[in-house]
Coordinates of C-alpha atoms and ligand atoms in Angstrom, one line a residue:
X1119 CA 31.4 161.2 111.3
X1120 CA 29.3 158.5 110.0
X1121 CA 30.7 154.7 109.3
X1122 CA 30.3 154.7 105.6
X1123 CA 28.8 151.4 104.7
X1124 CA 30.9 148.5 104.2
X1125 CA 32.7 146.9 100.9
X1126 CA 34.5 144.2 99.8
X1127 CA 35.3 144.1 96.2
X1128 CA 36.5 141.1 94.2
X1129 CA 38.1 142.1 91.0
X1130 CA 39.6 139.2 88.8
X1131 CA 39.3 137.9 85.3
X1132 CA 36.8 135.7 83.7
X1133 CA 36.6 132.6 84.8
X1134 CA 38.3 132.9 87.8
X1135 CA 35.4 132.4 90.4
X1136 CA 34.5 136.1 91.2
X1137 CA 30.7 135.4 90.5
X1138 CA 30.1 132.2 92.7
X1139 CA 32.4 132.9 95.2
X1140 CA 30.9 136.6 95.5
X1141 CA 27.4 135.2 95.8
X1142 CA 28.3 133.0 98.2
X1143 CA 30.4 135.6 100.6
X1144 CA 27.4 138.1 100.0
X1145 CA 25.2 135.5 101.1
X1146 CA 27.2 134.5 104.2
X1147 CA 27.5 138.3 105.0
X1148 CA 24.3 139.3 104.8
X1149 CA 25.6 141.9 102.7
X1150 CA 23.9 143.3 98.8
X1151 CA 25.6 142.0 96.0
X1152 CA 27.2 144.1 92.6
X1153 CA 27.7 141.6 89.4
X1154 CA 29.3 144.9 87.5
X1155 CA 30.0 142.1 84.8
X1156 CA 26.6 142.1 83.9
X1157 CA 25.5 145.7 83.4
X1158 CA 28.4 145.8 80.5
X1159 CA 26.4 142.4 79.5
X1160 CA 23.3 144.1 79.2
X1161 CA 24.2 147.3 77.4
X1162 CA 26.0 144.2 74.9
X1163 CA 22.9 143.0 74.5
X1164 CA 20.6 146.1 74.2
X1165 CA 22.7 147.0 71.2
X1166 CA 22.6 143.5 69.9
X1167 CA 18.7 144.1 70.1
X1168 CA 19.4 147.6 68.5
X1169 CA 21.9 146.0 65.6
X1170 CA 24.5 149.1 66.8
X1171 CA 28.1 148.6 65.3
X1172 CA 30.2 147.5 68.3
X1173 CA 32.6 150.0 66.4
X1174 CA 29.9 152.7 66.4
X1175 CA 31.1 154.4 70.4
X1176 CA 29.0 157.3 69.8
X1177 CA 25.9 154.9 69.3
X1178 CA 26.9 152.6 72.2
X1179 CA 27.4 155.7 74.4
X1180 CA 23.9 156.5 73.8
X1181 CA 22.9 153.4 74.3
X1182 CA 24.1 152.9 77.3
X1183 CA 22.5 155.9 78.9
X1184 CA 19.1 155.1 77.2
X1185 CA 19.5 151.3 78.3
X1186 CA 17.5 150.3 81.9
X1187 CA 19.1 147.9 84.2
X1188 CA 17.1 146.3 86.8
X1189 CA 17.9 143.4 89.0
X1190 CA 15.3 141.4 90.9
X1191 CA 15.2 137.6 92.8
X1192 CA 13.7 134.7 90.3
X1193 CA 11.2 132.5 92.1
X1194 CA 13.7 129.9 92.3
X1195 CA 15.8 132.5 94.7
X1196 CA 18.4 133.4 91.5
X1197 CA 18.8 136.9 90.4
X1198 CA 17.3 137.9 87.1
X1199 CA 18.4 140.7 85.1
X1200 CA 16.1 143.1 83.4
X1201 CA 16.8 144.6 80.3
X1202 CA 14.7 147.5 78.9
X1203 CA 12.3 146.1 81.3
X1204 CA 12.8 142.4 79.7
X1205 CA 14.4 139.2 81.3
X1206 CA 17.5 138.8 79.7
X1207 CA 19.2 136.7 82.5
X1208 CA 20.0 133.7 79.8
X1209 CA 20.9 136.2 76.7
X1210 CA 23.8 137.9 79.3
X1211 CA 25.9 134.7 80.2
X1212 CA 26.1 133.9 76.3
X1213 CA 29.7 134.4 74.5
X1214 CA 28.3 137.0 72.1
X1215 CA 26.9 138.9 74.7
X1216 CA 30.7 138.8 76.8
X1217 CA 32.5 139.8 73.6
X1218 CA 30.1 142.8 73.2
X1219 CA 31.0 143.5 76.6
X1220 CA 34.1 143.4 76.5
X1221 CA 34.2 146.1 73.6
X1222 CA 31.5 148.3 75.2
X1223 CA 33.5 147.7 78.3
X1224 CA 36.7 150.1 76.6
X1225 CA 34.9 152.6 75.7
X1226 CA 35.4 155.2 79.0
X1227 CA 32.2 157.4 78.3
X1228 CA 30.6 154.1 78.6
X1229 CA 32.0 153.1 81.5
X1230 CA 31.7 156.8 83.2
X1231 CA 28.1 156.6 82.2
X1232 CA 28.0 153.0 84.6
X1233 CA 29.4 154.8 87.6
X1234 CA 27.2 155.9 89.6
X1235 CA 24.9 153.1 89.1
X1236 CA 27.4 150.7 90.1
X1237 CA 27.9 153.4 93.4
X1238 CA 24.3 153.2 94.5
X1239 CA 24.5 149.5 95.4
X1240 CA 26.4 150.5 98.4
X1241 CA 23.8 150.3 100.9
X1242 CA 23.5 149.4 104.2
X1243 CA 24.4 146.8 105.9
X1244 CA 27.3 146.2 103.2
X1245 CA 28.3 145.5 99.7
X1246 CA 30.5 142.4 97.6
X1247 CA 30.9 144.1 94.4
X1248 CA 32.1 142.1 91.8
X1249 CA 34.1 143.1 88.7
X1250 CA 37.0 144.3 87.1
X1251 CA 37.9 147.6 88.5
X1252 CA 35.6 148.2 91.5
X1253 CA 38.8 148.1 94.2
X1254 CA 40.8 150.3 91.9
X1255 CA 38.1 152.8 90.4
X1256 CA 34.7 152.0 92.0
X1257 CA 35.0 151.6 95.0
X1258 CA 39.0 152.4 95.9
X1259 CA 37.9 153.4 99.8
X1260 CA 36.3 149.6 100.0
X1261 CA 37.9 148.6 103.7
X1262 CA 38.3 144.6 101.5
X1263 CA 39.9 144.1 98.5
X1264 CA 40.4 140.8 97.2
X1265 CA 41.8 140.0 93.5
X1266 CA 41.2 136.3 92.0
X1267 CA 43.5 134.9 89.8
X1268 CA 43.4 131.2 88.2
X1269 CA 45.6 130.0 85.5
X1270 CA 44.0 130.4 82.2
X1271 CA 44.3 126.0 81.3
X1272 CA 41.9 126.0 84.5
X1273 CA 39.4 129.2 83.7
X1274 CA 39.0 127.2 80.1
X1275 CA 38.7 123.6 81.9
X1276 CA 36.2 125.4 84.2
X1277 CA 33.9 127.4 81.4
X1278 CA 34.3 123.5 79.6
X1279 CA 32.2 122.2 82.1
X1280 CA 29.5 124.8 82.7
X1281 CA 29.1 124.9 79.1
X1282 CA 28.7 121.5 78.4
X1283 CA 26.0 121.0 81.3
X1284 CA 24.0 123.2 79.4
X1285 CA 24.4 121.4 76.1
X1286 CA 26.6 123.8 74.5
X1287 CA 29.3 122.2 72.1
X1288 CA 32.8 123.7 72.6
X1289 CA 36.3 122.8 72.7
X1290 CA 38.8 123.4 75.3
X1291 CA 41.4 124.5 72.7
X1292 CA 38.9 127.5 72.1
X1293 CA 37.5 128.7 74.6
X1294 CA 41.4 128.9 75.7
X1295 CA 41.7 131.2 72.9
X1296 CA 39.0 133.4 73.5
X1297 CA 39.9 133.7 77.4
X1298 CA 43.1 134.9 76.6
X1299 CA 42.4 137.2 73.9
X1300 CA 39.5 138.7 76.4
X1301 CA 42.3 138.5 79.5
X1302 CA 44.7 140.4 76.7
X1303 CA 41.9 143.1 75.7
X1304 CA 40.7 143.8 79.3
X1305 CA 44.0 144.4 80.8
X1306 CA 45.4 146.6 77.4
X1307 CA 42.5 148.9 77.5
X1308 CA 43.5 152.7 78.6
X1309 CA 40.7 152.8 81.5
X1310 CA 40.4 150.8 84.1
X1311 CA 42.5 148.1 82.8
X1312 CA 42.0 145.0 85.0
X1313 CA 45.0 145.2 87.3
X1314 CA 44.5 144.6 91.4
X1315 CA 44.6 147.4 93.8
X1316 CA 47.9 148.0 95.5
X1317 CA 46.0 147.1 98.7
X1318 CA 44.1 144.2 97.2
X1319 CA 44.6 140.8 98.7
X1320 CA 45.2 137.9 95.9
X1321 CA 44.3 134.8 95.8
X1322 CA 45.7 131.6 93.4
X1323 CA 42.0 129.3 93.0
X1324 CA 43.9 127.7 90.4
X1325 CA 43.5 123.7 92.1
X1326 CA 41.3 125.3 94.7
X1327 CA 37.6 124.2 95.9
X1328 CA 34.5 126.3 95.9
X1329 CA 34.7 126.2 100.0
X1330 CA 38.6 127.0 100.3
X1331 CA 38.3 130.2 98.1
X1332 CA 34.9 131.1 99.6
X1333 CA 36.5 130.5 103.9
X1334 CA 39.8 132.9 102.6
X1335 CA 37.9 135.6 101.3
X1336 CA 35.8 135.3 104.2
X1337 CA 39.6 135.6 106.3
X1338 CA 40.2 138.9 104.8
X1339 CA 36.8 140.6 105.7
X1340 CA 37.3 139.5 108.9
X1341 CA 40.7 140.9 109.1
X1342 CA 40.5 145.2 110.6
X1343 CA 40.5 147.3 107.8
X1344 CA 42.7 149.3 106.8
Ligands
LIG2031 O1 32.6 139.5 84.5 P1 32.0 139.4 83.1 O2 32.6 138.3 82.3 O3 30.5 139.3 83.2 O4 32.3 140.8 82.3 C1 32.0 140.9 81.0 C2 32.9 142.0 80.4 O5 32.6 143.3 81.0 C3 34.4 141.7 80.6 O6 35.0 141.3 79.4 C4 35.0 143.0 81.0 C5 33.8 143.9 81.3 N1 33.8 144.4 82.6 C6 34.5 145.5 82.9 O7 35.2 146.0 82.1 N2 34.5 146.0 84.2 C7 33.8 145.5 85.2 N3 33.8 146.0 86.4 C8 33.1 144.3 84.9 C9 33.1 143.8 83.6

């Protein structure tokens, strides 16, 4: 029987590293890399371009088969995101565009409709898929699993600082809020509710460097399978 192809998938809650640390071990690997987040981000910002009622599922369901995804590298060696054929890298990292997601994101025809595209990213030689439910529903075969975890005081402090390098005007106090009322909605939902596989590995990054998290994760893909 064939090898299938590799996966490690790195399930967490916002804030807590997934997205650098899962470019950085998908770099190190050689492997393709899966930002699930962001294909809930772009059907969120499809319907904000369509003015659908986040309350509307019907509409969003539609939506979300009618909306195209496609991911290719910027010239500066990011990865851009193509919406309806349009570069909507900026518009998906905004707060509106999170909190669509997040409400799209509980929807399960929406997130049955996302399935198989998450699936086909699986390609040789390997795949980091990043999310909130790719070790539990994605991908539960993935040989890694790692769940990240980071107390909520340093998810805030952490979105502080990204925010206000771009300018954005915040507060800590806030964007504590909306982390935990996102933490509360994603983990309440009745599918996939962010929980870690029974055979996921976790790790604290609360006080922890870029490097640290990045060399564990590394530990566990390194580790036989199984
Ligand atoms: O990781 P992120 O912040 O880009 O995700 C945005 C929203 O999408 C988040 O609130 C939950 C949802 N999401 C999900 O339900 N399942 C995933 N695999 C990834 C994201």
């Amino acid at each position: 029987m064939d090898t299938p192809t590799p996966v490690l998938t790195i399930d967490g809650p916002s804030g807590s590293g997934k997205g650098t640390i899962s470019r950085i071990v998908a770099q190190r690997l050689g492997w393709h890399y899966l930002d699930s987040g962001a294909l809930y981000r772009a059907v969120g910002v499809a319907a904000g371009w369509a003015d659908l009622d986040l309350d509307d599922a019907g509409a969003l369901v539609r939506c979300t088969f009618d909306t195209t995804i496609g991911f290719r590298e910027g010239e500066a060696g990011d990865l851009r995101v193509l919406v309806n054929g349009h570069d909507a890298t900026d518009e998906l990292r905004t707060e509106t565009a999170g909190a669509a997601a997040s409400a799209i994101a509980a929807i399960p025809e929406v997130r049955a409709a996302l399935k198989d595209r998450q699936r086909a990213f699986r390609q040789p030689p390997g795949l980091v898929a990043d999310g909130r439910d790719m070790g539990t529903v994605i991908f539960p075969d993935a040989a890694h699993k790692v769940f990240l975890t980071a107390s909520a005081e340093e998810r805030a402090e952490r979105r502080y600082k990204q925010l206000k390098d771009k300018g954005v005007s915040v507060t800590i106090d806030g964007l504590l809020r909306e982390i935990l009322a996102r933490d509360a909605r994603d983990a309440s939902r009745a599918v996939a509710p962010l929980r870690p596989a029974d055979d996921a590995v976790r790790i604290d990054t609360t006080g922890l460097g870029i490097d640290d998290v990045v060399a564990r994760v590394l530990d566990v893909v390194s580790r036989p399978a199984g």
